[in-house]
Coordinates of C-alpha atoms in Angstrom, one line a residue:
X1 CA 0.0 0.0 0.0
X2 CA 1.4 3.4 -1.0
X3 CA 1.7 5.9 1.8
X4 CA 2.9 9.4 2.2
X5 CA 6.0 10.4 4.2
X6 CA 5.4 12.6 7.2
X7 CA 5.6 16.3 6.4
X8 CA 9.2 16.9 7.6
X9 CA 10.5 13.8 5.8
X10 CA 8.6 14.7 2.6
X11 CA 10.3 18.1 2.7
X12 CA 13.6 16.5 3.2
X13 CA 13.0 14.3 0.1
X14 CA 13.6 17.4 -2.1
X15 CA 17.1 17.5 -0.7
X16 CA 17.8 13.8 -1.3
X17 CA 19.5 14.1 -4.7
X18 CA 21.6 17.0 -3.5
X19 CA 22.5 14.9 -0.5
X20 CA 23.7 12.0 -2.7
X21 CA 25.5 14.3 -5.0
X22 CA 27.5 15.9 -2.2
X23 CA 28.6 12.6 -0.6
X24 CA 32.0 12.9 -2.1
X25 CA 32.0 16.5 -3.2
X26 CA 33.8 18.0 -0.2
X27 CA 37.2 19.6 -0.4
X28 CA 39.8 16.8 -0.6
X29 CA 40.9 15.6 2.8
X30 CA 44.7 15.1 3.4
X31 CA 43.8 11.8 5.0
X32 CA 42.0 10.6 1.8
X33 CA 43.7 7.5 0.3
X34 CA 46.2 7.5 3.2
X35 CA 46.5 3.9 4.5
X36 CA 48.7 4.9 7.5
X37 CA 47.1 4.3 10.9
X38 CA 45.5 7.0 12.9
X39 CA 47.1 8.0 16.2
X40 CA 45.5 7.5 19.6
X41 CA 45.1 11.3 19.8
X42 CA 42.9 11.1 16.6
X43 CA 40.4 8.8 18.2
X44 CA 37.0 10.2 19.2
X45 CA 33.5 9.2 19.9
X46 CA 32.5 10.2 16.3
X47 CA 35.2 8.0 14.8
X48 CA 34.3 5.1 17.1
X49 CA 30.7 5.4 16.0
X50 CA 31.8 5.4 12.4
X51 CA 33.8 2.2 12.8
X52 CA 31.1 0.3 14.7
X53 CA 28.5 1.4 12.2
X54 CA 30.5 0.2 9.2
X55 CA 31.6 -3.1 10.7
X56 CA 28.2 -4.0 12.3
X57 CA 24.5 -3.3 12.5
X58 CA 23.3 -0.2 14.5
X59 CA 25.7 0.3 17.4
X60 CA 24.0 1.6 20.6
X61 CA 25.2 4.7 22.4
X62 CA 26.7 2.7 25.3
X63 CA 28.7 0.5 22.9
X64 CA 30.0 3.6 21.1
X65 CA 31.0 5.2 24.5
X66 CA 32.9 2.1 25.5
X67 CA 34.8 2.0 22.2
X68 CA 35.6 5.7 22.5
X69 CA 37.2 5.2 25.9
X70 CA 39.5 2.4 24.5
X71 CA 42.2 2.7 21.9
X72 CA 41.4 2.3 18.2
X73 CA 43.9 -0.5 17.9
X74 CA 42.2 -2.6 20.6
X75 CA 38.7 -1.9 19.3
X76 CA 39.7 -2.9 15.7
X77 CA 41.5 -6.0 17.0
X78 CA 38.4 -7.2 18.8
X79 CA 36.2 -6.6 15.8
X80 CA 38.6 -8.3 13.3
X81 CA 39.7 -11.2 15.5
X82 CA 36.1 -12.1 16.2
X83 CA 36.8 -15.8 16.5
X84 CA 38.0 -15.1 20.0
X85 CA 34.5 -13.8 21.0
X86 CA 32.0 -16.5 22.0
X87 CA 28.8 -16.1 19.9
X88 CA 26.3 -18.9 20.7
X89 CA 23.7 -18.7 18.0
X90 CA 20.8 -21.2 17.5
X91 CA 21.1 -23.5 14.5
X92 CA 18.5 -23.2 11.8
X93 CA 15.5 -25.5 12.7
X94 CA 14.4 -27.4 9.6
X95 CA 10.7 -28.0 9.2
X96 CA 11.2 -31.5 7.8
X97 CA 9.7 -30.6 4.4
X98 CA 12.4 -32.5 2.5
X99 CA 12.7 -36.2 2.0
X100 CA 15.2 -38.3 0.1
X101 CA 12.8 -39.1 -2.7
X102 CA 13.0 -35.4 -3.9
X103 CA 16.7 -35.8 -4.7
X104 CA 17.7 -35.5 -7.5
X105 CA 15.0 -32.9 -8.2
X106 CA 14.0 -32.7 -11.9
X107 CA 14.8 -29.5 -13.8
X108 CA 11.2 -28.9 -14.8
X109 CA 7.7 -30.3 -14.3
X110 CA 7.6 -31.7 -17.8
X111 CA 10.9 -33.4 -17.1
X112 CA 9.4 -35.0 -14.0
X113 CA 6.3 -36.2 -15.7
X114 CA 8.2 -37.4 -18.8
X115 CA 10.5 -39.4 -16.5
X116 CA 7.5 -40.9 -14.7
X117 CA 5.8 -41.7 -18.0
X118 CA 8.9 -43.5 -19.2
X119 CA 10.1 -45.3 -16.1
X120 CA 6.9 -45.5 -14.0
X121 CA 8.4 -43.4 -11.2
X122 CA 9.8 -39.9 -10.5
X123 CA 10.6 -37.8 -7.4
X124 CA 10.1 -40.8 -5.2
X125 CA 6.5 -41.4 -6.4
X126 CA 5.3 -44.3 -8.4
X127 CA 2.7 -43.9 -11.2
X128 CA -0.7 -45.3 -10.5
X129 CA -1.0 -48.6 -12.5
X130 CA -4.4 -47.6 -13.9
X131 CA -7.2 -45.0 -13.6
X132 CA -7.5 -41.3 -14.3
X133 CA -4.6 -38.8 -13.6
X134 CA -2.1 -41.6 -13.1
X135 CA 0.8 -39.1 -12.7
X136 CA -1.1 -36.5 -10.6
X137 CA 1.1 -37.2 -7.5
X138 CA 4.3 -36.6 -9.5
X139 CA 3.0 -33.2 -10.6
X140 CA 1.9 -32.5 -7.0
X141 CA 5.3 -33.4 -5.7
X142 CA 7.2 -31.3 -8.2
X143 CA 5.2 -28.2 -7.4
X144 CA 5.2 -29.0 -3.7
X145 CA 8.9 -28.8 -3.4
X146 CA 9.1 -25.6 -5.4
X147 CA 6.7 -24.0 -2.8
X148 CA 8.2 -25.7 0.3
X149 CA 11.8 -24.9 -0.6
X150 CA 11.0 -21.2 -1.2
X151 CA 9.1 -21.0 2.1
X152 CA 12.0 -22.6 3.9
X153 CA 14.4 -20.2 2.2
X154 CA 12.3 -17.3 3.6
X155 CA 12.7 -18.9 7.0
X156 CA 16.5 -19.1 6.5
X157 CA 16.3 -15.3 5.6
X158 CA 14.7 -14.7 9.0
X159 CA 17.1 -16.9 10.8
X160 CA 20.1 -15.0 9.3
X161 CA 18.5 -11.6 10.0
X162 CA 18.2 -12.6 13.6
X163 CA 21.8 -13.6 13.7
X164 CA 22.7 -10.2 12.4
X165 CA 20.5 -8.6 15.0
X166 CA 21.9 -10.5 18.1
X167 CA 25.4 -11.5 17.1
X168 CA 28.4 -10.8 19.3
X169 CA 30.5 -11.0 16.1
X170 CA 29.1 -8.2 13.9
X171 CA 31.9 -8.2 11.5
X172 CA 31.5 -11.9 10.7
X173 CA 27.9 -11.3 9.7
X174 CA 28.7 -8.2 7.8
X175 CA 31.4 -10.1 5.9
X176 CA 29.0 -13.0 5.3
X177 CA 26.5 -10.4 3.8
X178 CA 29.4 -9.1 1.6
X179 CA 30.3 -12.5 0.3
X180 CA 26.7 -13.4 -0.4
X181 CA 26.7 -10.5 -2.8
X182 CA 30.1 -11.3 -4.2
X183 CA 29.3 -15.0 -4.8
X184 CA 25.7 -14.3 -5.6
X185 CA 23.5 -17.5 -5.8
X186 CA 19.7 -17.5 -5.8
X187 CA 17.1 -20.0 -4.5
X188 CA 15.1 -19.2 -7.7
X189 CA 17.4 -21.4 -9.7
X190 CA 19.0 -23.6 -7.0
X191 CA 15.5 -24.6 -5.7
X192 CA 16.9 -26.2 -2.6
X193 CA 16.9 -24.2 0.6
X194 CA 19.3 -26.8 2.1
X195 CA 22.0 -26.0 -0.4
X196 CA 21.4 -22.3 0.2
X197 CA 21.8 -22.8 3.9
X198 CA 25.0 -24.8 3.5
X199 CA 26.4 -22.0 1.3
X200 CA 25.5 -19.4 3.9
X201 CA 27.3 -21.4 6.6
X202 CA 30.3 -21.8 4.2
X203 CA 30.6 -18.1 3.6
X204 CA 30.4 -17.4 7.4
X205 CA 33.0 -20.1 8.2
X206 CA 35.5 -18.7 5.7
X207 CA 34.4 -15.0 5.9
X208 CA 37.8 -13.7 7.2
X209 CA 39.8 -15.7 4.8
X210 CA 42.2 -16.8 3.5
X211 CA 40.5 -15.9 0.3
X212 CA 41.9 -19.0 -1.5
X213 CA 40.2 -21.3 1.0
X214 CA 36.9 -19.4 0.6
X215 CA 37.1 -19.4 -3.2
X216 CA 37.8 -23.1 -3.3
X217 CA 35.0 -23.9 -0.8
X218 CA 32.6 -21.8 -3.0
X219 CA 33.8 -23.5 -6.2
X220 CA 32.8 -26.9 -4.5
X221 CA 29.6 -25.6 -3.0
X222 CA 26.5 -27.5 -4.2
X223 CA 24.4 -24.3 -4.4
X224 CA 27.0 -22.6 -6.7
X225 CA 27.5 -25.8 -8.7
X226 CA 23.7 -26.0 -9.3
X227 CA 23.4 -22.3 -10.0
X228 CA 26.1 -22.3 -12.6
X229 CA 25.2 -25.6 -14.3
X230 CA 28.0 -27.9 -13.1
X231 CA 25.9 -30.9 -14.0
X232 CA 26.4 -30.3 -17.7
X233 CA 30.1 -29.3 -17.5
X234 CA 31.6 -32.6 -18.7
X235 CA 34.6 -33.8 -20.7
X236 CA 34.1 -33.2 -24.4
X237 CA 31.3 -30.7 -23.9
X238 CA 32.4 -28.2 -21.2
X239 CA 30.0 -25.6 -19.9
X240 CA 31.6 -22.2 -19.5
X241 CA 29.3 -20.6 -16.9
X242 CA 31.4 -21.1 -13.8
X243 CA 34.7 -20.5 -15.5
X244 CA 33.4 -17.2 -16.9
X245 CA 32.0 -16.0 -13.5
X246 CA 35.1 -17.1 -11.5
X247 CA 37.2 -14.8 -13.7
X248 CA 34.8 -11.9 -14.4
X249 CA 33.0 -11.6 -11.0
X250 CA 35.0 -13.6 -8.4
X251 CA 38.7 -12.9 -9.1
X252 CA 39.9 -10.8 -12.0
X253 CA 37.3 -8.5 -13.4
X254 CA 36.6 -7.7 -17.0
X255 CA 39.6 -7.2 -19.3
X256 CA 42.0 -9.5 -17.5
X257 CA 41.3 -12.7 -19.4
X258 CA 40.3 -13.9 -22.9
X259 CA 37.5 -16.0 -24.2
X260 CA 40.0 -18.7 -24.8
X261 CA 41.1 -18.6 -21.2
X262 CA 37.4 -19.2 -20.2
X263 CA 37.1 -22.1 -22.5
X264 CA 40.3 -23.7 -21.3
X265 CA 39.5 -23.1 -17.6
X266 CA 36.0 -24.7 -18.1
X267 CA 37.7 -27.9 -19.0
X268 CA 39.6 -27.9 -15.7
X269 CA 36.3 -27.8 -13.8
X270 CA 34.6 -30.7 -15.7
X271 CA 33.3 -33.4 -13.5
X272 CA 32.8 -31.1 -10.6
X273 CA 29.3 -31.8 -9.4
X274 CA 27.2 -32.5 -6.3
X275 CA 25.0 -35.1 -4.8
X276 CA 22.4 -33.7 -2.4
X277 CA 24.4 -31.2 -0.3
X278 CA 27.8 -32.8 -0.9
X279 CA 30.5 -32.0 -3.5
X280 CA 31.5 -34.9 -5.7
X281 CA 34.1 -35.2 -8.4
X282 CA 33.1 -37.5 -11.3
X283 CA 36.5 -38.5 -12.6
X284 CA 35.0 -40.2 -15.6
X285 CA 33.8 -36.8 -16.8
X286 CA 36.9 -34.8 -15.9
X287 CA 39.2 -33.6 -18.7
X288 CA 42.7 -34.6 -17.7
X289 CA 44.4 -33.3 -20.9
X290 CA 46.6 -30.2 -21.1
X291 CA 45.0 -26.7 -20.9
X292 CA 46.4 -23.3 -21.4
X293 CA 45.1 -20.7 -18.9
X294 CA 46.5 -17.2 -18.8
X295 CA 49.6 -18.3 -20.6
X296 CA 50.3 -21.3 -18.4
X297 CA 50.0 -24.8 -19.9
X298 CA 49.5 -28.1 -18.1
X299 CA 46.9 -30.8 -17.2
X300 CA 45.3 -28.3 -14.8
X301 CA 42.7 -29.3 -12.2
X302 CA 40.1 -26.8 -10.9
X303 CA 42.2 -26.2 -7.8
X304 CA 45.3 -25.4 -9.9
X305 CA 43.3 -23.0 -12.1
X306 CA 42.2 -21.1 -8.9
X307 CA 45.9 -20.8 -8.0
X308 CA 46.7 -19.5 -11.5
X309 CA 44.0 -16.9 -11.1
X310 CA 45.1 -15.7 -7.7
X311 CA 48.7 -15.4 -8.9
X312 CA 47.5 -12.5 -11.2
X313 CA 48.1 -9.0 -9.7
X314 CA 44.6 -8.1 -11.0
X315 CA 43.0 -10.7 -8.7
X316 CA 44.2 -9.1 -5.4
X317 CA 43.4 -5.6 -6.7
X318 CA 39.9 -6.7 -7.8
X319 CA 39.0 -8.5 -4.5
X320 CA 40.6 -5.8 -2.3
X321 CA 38.8 -3.0 -4.1
X322 CA 35.5 -4.7 -3.8
X323 CA 36.0 -5.1 -0.1
X324 CA 37.0 -1.5 0.1
X325 CA 33.9 -0.3 -1.7
X326 CA 31.7 -2.3 0.7
X327 CA 33.3 -1.0 3.9
X328 CA 34.7 2.4 3.0
X329 CA 33.4 4.2 -0.1
X330 CA 32.6 3.7 -3.8
X331 CA 35.4 5.7 -5.4
X332 CA 38.8 4.0 -5.6
X333 CA 41.6 5.7 -7.5
X334 CA 44.0 3.6 -9.7
X335 CA 46.8 4.3 -7.2
X336 CA 44.8 3.3 -4.2
X337 CA 43.5 0.2 -6.0
X338 CA 47.1 -0.9 -6.6
X339 CA 48.0 -0.2 -2.9
X340 CA 45.0 -2.2 -1.8
X341 CA 46.0 -5.1 -4.0
X342 CA 49.6 -5.0 -2.8
X343 CA 48.3 -5.0 0.8
X344 CA 46.0 -8.0 0.4
X345 CA 48.7 -9.9 -1.5
X346 CA 51.3 -9.1 1.2
X347 CA 49.0 -10.8 3.7
X348 CA 48.6 -13.9 1.6
X349 CA 45.0 -13.1 0.7
X350 CA 44.1 -13.2 4.4
X351 CA 41.1 -11.0 4.8
X352 CA 41.4 -10.3 8.6
X353 CA 44.8 -8.5 8.6
X354 CA 43.8 -6.6 5.4
X355 CA 40.7 -5.3 7.2
X356 CA 42.7 -4.5 10.3
X357 CA 44.9 -2.1 8.3
X358 CA 41.8 -0.7 6.5
X359 CA 39.9 0.0 9.7
X360 CA 42.8 1.8 11.3
X361 CA 43.7 3.8 8.3
X362 CA 43.4 7.6 8.0
X363 CA 41.5 7.1 4.8
X364 CA 38.8 5.1 6.6
X365 CA 38.1 8.2 8.8
X366 CA 38.6 10.9 6.2
X367 CA 35.8 13.2 5.3
X368 CA 35.5 11.4 1.9
X369 CA 34.6 8.2 3.7
X370 CA 32.5 9.3 6.7
X371 CA 28.8 9.4 5.9
X372 CA 29.4 8.2 2.3
X373 CA 28.0 4.7 2.6
X374 CA 24.3 4.3 1.6
X375 CA 22.9 1.5 3.7
X376 CA 21.6 -1.6 1.9
X377 CA 18.0 -2.6 2.7
X378 CA 19.2 -5.4 4.9
X379 CA 21.6 -3.1 6.8
X380 CA 18.9 -0.5 7.1
X381 CA 16.3 -2.9 8.5
X382 CA 18.5 -4.9 10.9
X383 CA 20.3 -1.8 12.2
X384 CA 17.0 -0.1 12.8
X385 CA 15.7 -3.0 14.8
X386 CA 18.9 -3.2 16.8
X387 CA 18.7 0.5 17.7
X388 CA 15.1 0.0 18.7
X389 CA 16.3 -2.5 21.2
X390 CA 14.6 -5.5 19.7
X391 CA 15.8 -9.0 20.5
X392 CA 14.1 -10.6 17.5
X393 CA 13.2 -9.6 14.0
X394 CA 9.4 -8.9 14.1
X395 CA 7.1 -10.9 11.8
X396 CA 5.1 -7.7 11.0
X397 CA 6.1 -6.2 8.6
X398 CA 7.5 -9.2 6.8
X399 CA 11.3 -9.0 6.7
X400 CA 11.7 -10.6 3.3
X401 CA 8.9 -8.6 1.6
X402 CA 10.2 -5.4 3.2
X403 CA 13.8 -5.7 2.0
X404 CA 12.7 -7.0 -1.4
X405 CA 10.6 -3.9 -1.9
X406 CA 13.7 -1.9 -1.2
X407 CA 15.7 -3.9 -3.7
X408 CA 17.4 -6.7 -1.7
X409 CA 16.1 -10.1 -0.6
X410 CA 18.5 -12.5 1.2
X411 CA 19.1 -15.7 -0.8
X412 CA 17.4 -14.2 -3.8
X413 CA 20.0 -11.8 -5.5
X414 CA 18.8 -10.6 -8.9
X415 CA 21.6 -12.3 -10.9
X416 CA 25.1 -13.8 -10.6
X417 CA 26.5 -10.2 -10.4
X418 CA 24.6 -9.6 -7.1
X419 CA 23.2 -6.3 -6.1
X420 CA 24.5 -3.1 -7.6
X421 CA 24.5 -1.3 -4.3
X422 CA 25.6 2.3 -3.6
X423 CA 23.3 5.0 -5.0
X424 CA 21.1 2.4 -6.7
X425 CA 19.6 1.8 -3.3
X426 CA 18.3 5.4 -3.2
X427 CA 15.6 6.9 -5.5
X428 CA 12.7 9.1 -4.4
X429 CA 10.4 6.0 -4.8
X430 CA 12.7 3.8 -2.7
X431 CA 13.0 6.5 0.0
X432 CA 9.2 6.3 0.3
X433 CA 9.4 2.5 0.6
X434 CA 12.0 3.0 3.4
X435 CA 9.7 5.4 5.2
X436 CA 6.8 2.9 4.9
X437 CA 9.0 0.2 6.5
X438 CA 9.5 2.4 9.5
X439 CA 5.8 3.3 9.7
X440 CA 4.8 -0.4 9.5
X441 CA 7.2 -1.1 12.3
X442 CA 6.1 1.6 14.7
X443 CA 2.4 1.3 13.7
X444 CA 2.0 -2.3 12.6
X445 CA -0.8 -2.8 10.0
X446 CA -3.9 -4.5 11.3
X447 CA -4.6 -5.9 7.8
X448 CA -1.3 -7.8 7.5
X449 CA -1.5 -11.0 5.4
X450 CA 1.4 -13.5 5.9
X451 CA 2.7 -14.6 2.5
X452 CA 4.0 -17.9 3.9
X453 CA 0.5 -18.9 4.7
X454 CA -1.5 -17.2 2.0
X455 CA -0.2 -17.6 -1.6
X456 CA -0.2 -14.8 -4.1
X457 CA -2.5 -16.8 -6.3
X458 CA -4.9 -17.2 -3.3
X459 CA -8.1 -16.6 -5.3
X460 CA -7.5 -19.3 -7.9
X461 CA -6.4 -21.9 -5.4
X462 CA -9.2 -21.2 -2.9
X463 CA -11.6 -21.4 -5.9
X464 CA -10.4 -24.9 -6.6
X465 CA -10.6 -25.9 -3.0
X466 CA -14.1 -24.6 -2.5
X467 CA -15.4 -26.4 -5.7
X468 CA -13.9 -29.7 -4.7
X469 CA -15.4 -29.3 -1.2
X470 CA -18.8 -28.8 -2.9
X471 CA -18.4 -32.2 -4.6
X472 CA -17.5 -31.0 -8.1
X473 CA -15.4 -33.2 -10.3
X474 CA -11.7 -32.2 -10.9
X475 CA -12.3 -30.9 -14.4
X476 CA -15.1 -28.6 -13.3
X477 CA -13.4 -27.5 -10.1
X478 CA -10.2 -26.5 -11.9
X479 CA -11.8 -24.7 -14.8
X480 CA -10.6 -21.1 -14.8
X481 CA -13.2 -18.5 -13.8
X482 CA -15.1 -17.2 -16.8
X483 CA -14.0 -19.9 -19.1
X484 CA -16.6 -20.8 -21.7
X485 CA -18.2 -24.3 -21.2
X486 CA -17.9 -26.3 -24.3
X487 CA -19.6 -29.5 -25.2
X488 CA -16.3 -31.3 -24.6
X489 CA -15.7 -29.8 -21.2
X490 CA -19.4 -30.4 -20.2
X491 CA -19.0 -34.1 -20.5
X492 CA -17.8 -34.4 -16.9
X493 CA -14.4 -35.3 -15.5
X494 CA -11.7 -35.4 -18.2
X495 CA -9.4 -38.3 -18.7
X496 CA -5.8 -36.9 -18.4
X497 CA -2.4 -37.8 -17.0
X498 CA -2.5 -34.9 -14.4
X499 CA -4.1 -31.6 -13.8
X500 CA -1.8 -28.7 -13.2
X501 CA -4.3 -26.5 -11.3
X502 CA -5.1 -29.3 -9.0
X503 CA -1.4 -29.9 -8.5
X504 CA -1.0 -26.2 -7.5
X505 CA -3.7 -26.5 -4.9
X506 CA -2.3 -29.8 -3.5
X507 CA 1.3 -28.4 -3.5
X508 CA 0.3 -25.3 -1.5
X509 CA -1.8 -27.2 0.9
X510 CA 1.0 -29.7 1.6
X511 CA 3.7 -27.0 1.8
X512 CA 1.7 -25.0 4.4
X513 CA 1.2 -28.2 6.3
X514 CA 4.9 -29.1 6.3
X515 CA 6.8 -25.8 6.6
X516 CA 6.8 -24.1 10.0
X517 CA 5.1 -20.7 10.0
X518 CA 7.2 -17.6 10.6
X519 CA 6.2 -16.0 13.9
X520 CA 4.1 -13.0 13.2
X521 CA 4.4 -10.9 16.3
X522 CA 4.9 -7.2 15.7
X523 CA 7.8 -5.2 17.2
X524 CA 7.6 -4.9 21.0
X525 CA 8.5 -1.2 21.1
X526 CA 8.7 0.9 24.2
X527 CA 10.1 4.3 23.3
X528 CA 8.7 5.8 26.5
X529 CA 11.0 3.5 28.4
X530 CA 13.9 4.4 26.2
X531 CA 13.6 8.1 26.9
X532 CA 12.9 7.5 30.6
X533 CA 16.0 5.3 30.9
X534 CA 18.1 8.0 29.2
X535 CA 17.0 10.6 31.8
X536 CA 15.0 12.7 29.4
X537 CA 12.8 15.4 31.0
X538 CA 11.8 17.6 28.1
X539 CA 10.6 17.1 24.5
X540 CA 14.0 18.5 23.4
X541 CA 15.8 15.9 25.6
X542 CA 13.8 13.1 24.0
X543 CA 14.5 14.3 20.4
X544 CA 18.2 14.7 21.2
X545 CA 18.3 11.2 22.6
X546 CA 16.5 9.7 19.6
X547 CA 18.8 11.5 17.2
X548 CA 21.9 10.3 19.2
X549 CA 20.6 6.7 19.2
X550 CA 19.5 6.4 15.6
X551 CA 21.4 8.9 13.4
X552 CA 24.9 8.3 12.1
X553 CA 25.2 11.7 10.4
X554 CA 24.6 15.1 12.0
X555 CA 21.2 16.7 11.8
X556 CA 21.1 20.5 11.2
X557 CA 19.7 22.8 13.9
X558 CA 16.7 23.7 11.9
X559 CA 15.5 20.1 11.3
X560 CA 16.2 19.3 15.0
X561 CA 14.1 22.3 16.0
X562 CA 11.2 21.3 13.7
X563 CA 11.2 17.8 15.1
X564 CA 11.1 19.1 18.6
X565 CA 8.3 21.4 17.8
X566 CA 6.4 18.4 16.3
X567 CA 6.8 16.4 19.5
X568 CA 5.8 19.3 21.7
X569 CA 2.6 19.8 19.6
X570 CA 1.7 16.1 19.8
X571 CA 2.3 16.0 23.5
X572 CA 0.6 19.3 24.3
X573 CA 3.5 20.1 26.6
X574 CA 7.3 20.2 26.7
X575 CA 7.3 18.4 30.1
X576 CA 7.7 14.6 29.6
X577 CA 6.6 13.9 33.2
X578 CA 3.3 15.6 32.4
X579 CA 2.9 13.4 29.2
X580 CA 4.3 10.2 30.7
X581 CA 1.0 8.3 30.5
X582 CA 0.3 9.0 26.8
X583 CA 3.6 9.9 25.1
X584 CA 4.3 6.6 23.3
X585 CA 2.4 7.3 20.1
X586 CA 3.8 10.8 19.8
X587 CA 7.3 9.4 20.2
X588 CA 6.6 6.8 17.5
X589 CA 5.4 9.6 15.1
X590 CA 8.7 11.5 15.8
X591 CA 10.8 8.4 15.3
X592 CA 9.0 7.8 12.0
X593 CA 10.0 11.3 10.9
X594 CA 13.7 10.8 12.1
X595 CA 14.1 7.5 10.3
X596 CA 12.6 8.8 7.1
X597 CA 15.2 11.6 6.8
X598 CA 17.6 11.2 3.9
X599 CA 20.5 11.3 6.4
X600 CA 19.3 8.1 8.0
X601 CA 20.0 6.3 4.8
X602 CA 23.8 6.9 5.1
X603 CA 26.5 6.0 7.5

């Protein structure tokens, strides 16, 4: 549902394009591009806040204060060496929607029914020996798993979002999010939430490097192998998809390889495949002959090709620059790119020491970098919930739908290149969506419909269910609304192998039965308690505290004054004690305004 931004935020929308245009338009800072470490005397609360914001999700004022009292070296060391910090997190709880008969899953519904027609069985279901719709259960099973896997993937998205919200290792989750965009793989094609979950855990396990180990693990990852068609990459007929992407998107970047290099490298990965959620190497389909990749010739294996790629100077520069753009700022000069590549290579492609240098560098705290990062939808939503003091991602509004509407849905990147990021996250329309997310959190909609219980095609499916319940035959019950009744269709139940609309109904019913529902509780907000605990006594105090808690960039005095005036008008007083019994809704309206400001979109 389209909504309007509150008046103050709507006025601020006019300044949005100018805000984005000036992100890097300031006078050059002498610290810009300087990778030397800052001194202890350079450390401040503002710089501590900047560091914690970029390496995590919504630092709270007390956390910033603690970091500001420490040294930058110790703070960065704790963040980067996160393996030393215990972080007990609950494992994902599977619904039990999968069974072994579904593996291997056929590439299409026609493929499943054709297999059943030819062999008498598919997807763990035997064809009925006689009677009408002998293959109905096969069609049902195929559509069931499409629905069930997608619903489970949405539950994985919630599980991961809750990890981001509650983790004691914020940098590990931030890196996992980065690698998810770098090695972009989507459930839409993989069609197996189990593989997507395994990949997520692989990215988390190797998030801090060494990059070679991460790259090799991803190259053997069943989700990636499924996404880039490993099953058809065989000796004598190599498929180039993975070889192309490992060069273009994962290691070298465009312009540092030839089409011939791709063709030769593809041969090295022949036979790499998966069975269920495990990597397998089919040696009978692996090409053991000599290949020439980037000027080097030999009977290369996939592992050896990875080493050839990482030996190229372009690889370190490509990976280092992409990490830099995620954590620091979008613009990277050629000289800085070379320095970053040299730095990563000097650390043997280990990500942790590379980031340690980056987070202590003058460049990281330069005016060109501070406030220059536009939060991705996932960063925005999770950091907002964390600053609100929530301990669990609410089910209303739906996390997956909300972030997707802003342009980013976990486990569903748009393509193998991942999300564009940066300024693509911000348009006037998307700012409105971001404001609506805040509104739906502070004022949960009473007409919310959970998409994991109610399918988008609800009307058609309920129509089938209702007609069957009334005793109609399948042909009549599944006839589309408004379809003309012909003499053929009026003869009663049609003799057919299966009915697709009936399969869709059966599939949704079974998926909803099998897959656990996402908890649909709204956010348990208590802004009144937040301002009381902060010792706020006046409307101005409350606004100052909310701005301190939620904003990463300064708010000008005029905007601050107008927000305070809004709160005073809603409360009918400037005295919070006088308004103590009724101030919650007014505080929520003010928070909606604050979080709809363009400045809230950056860090």
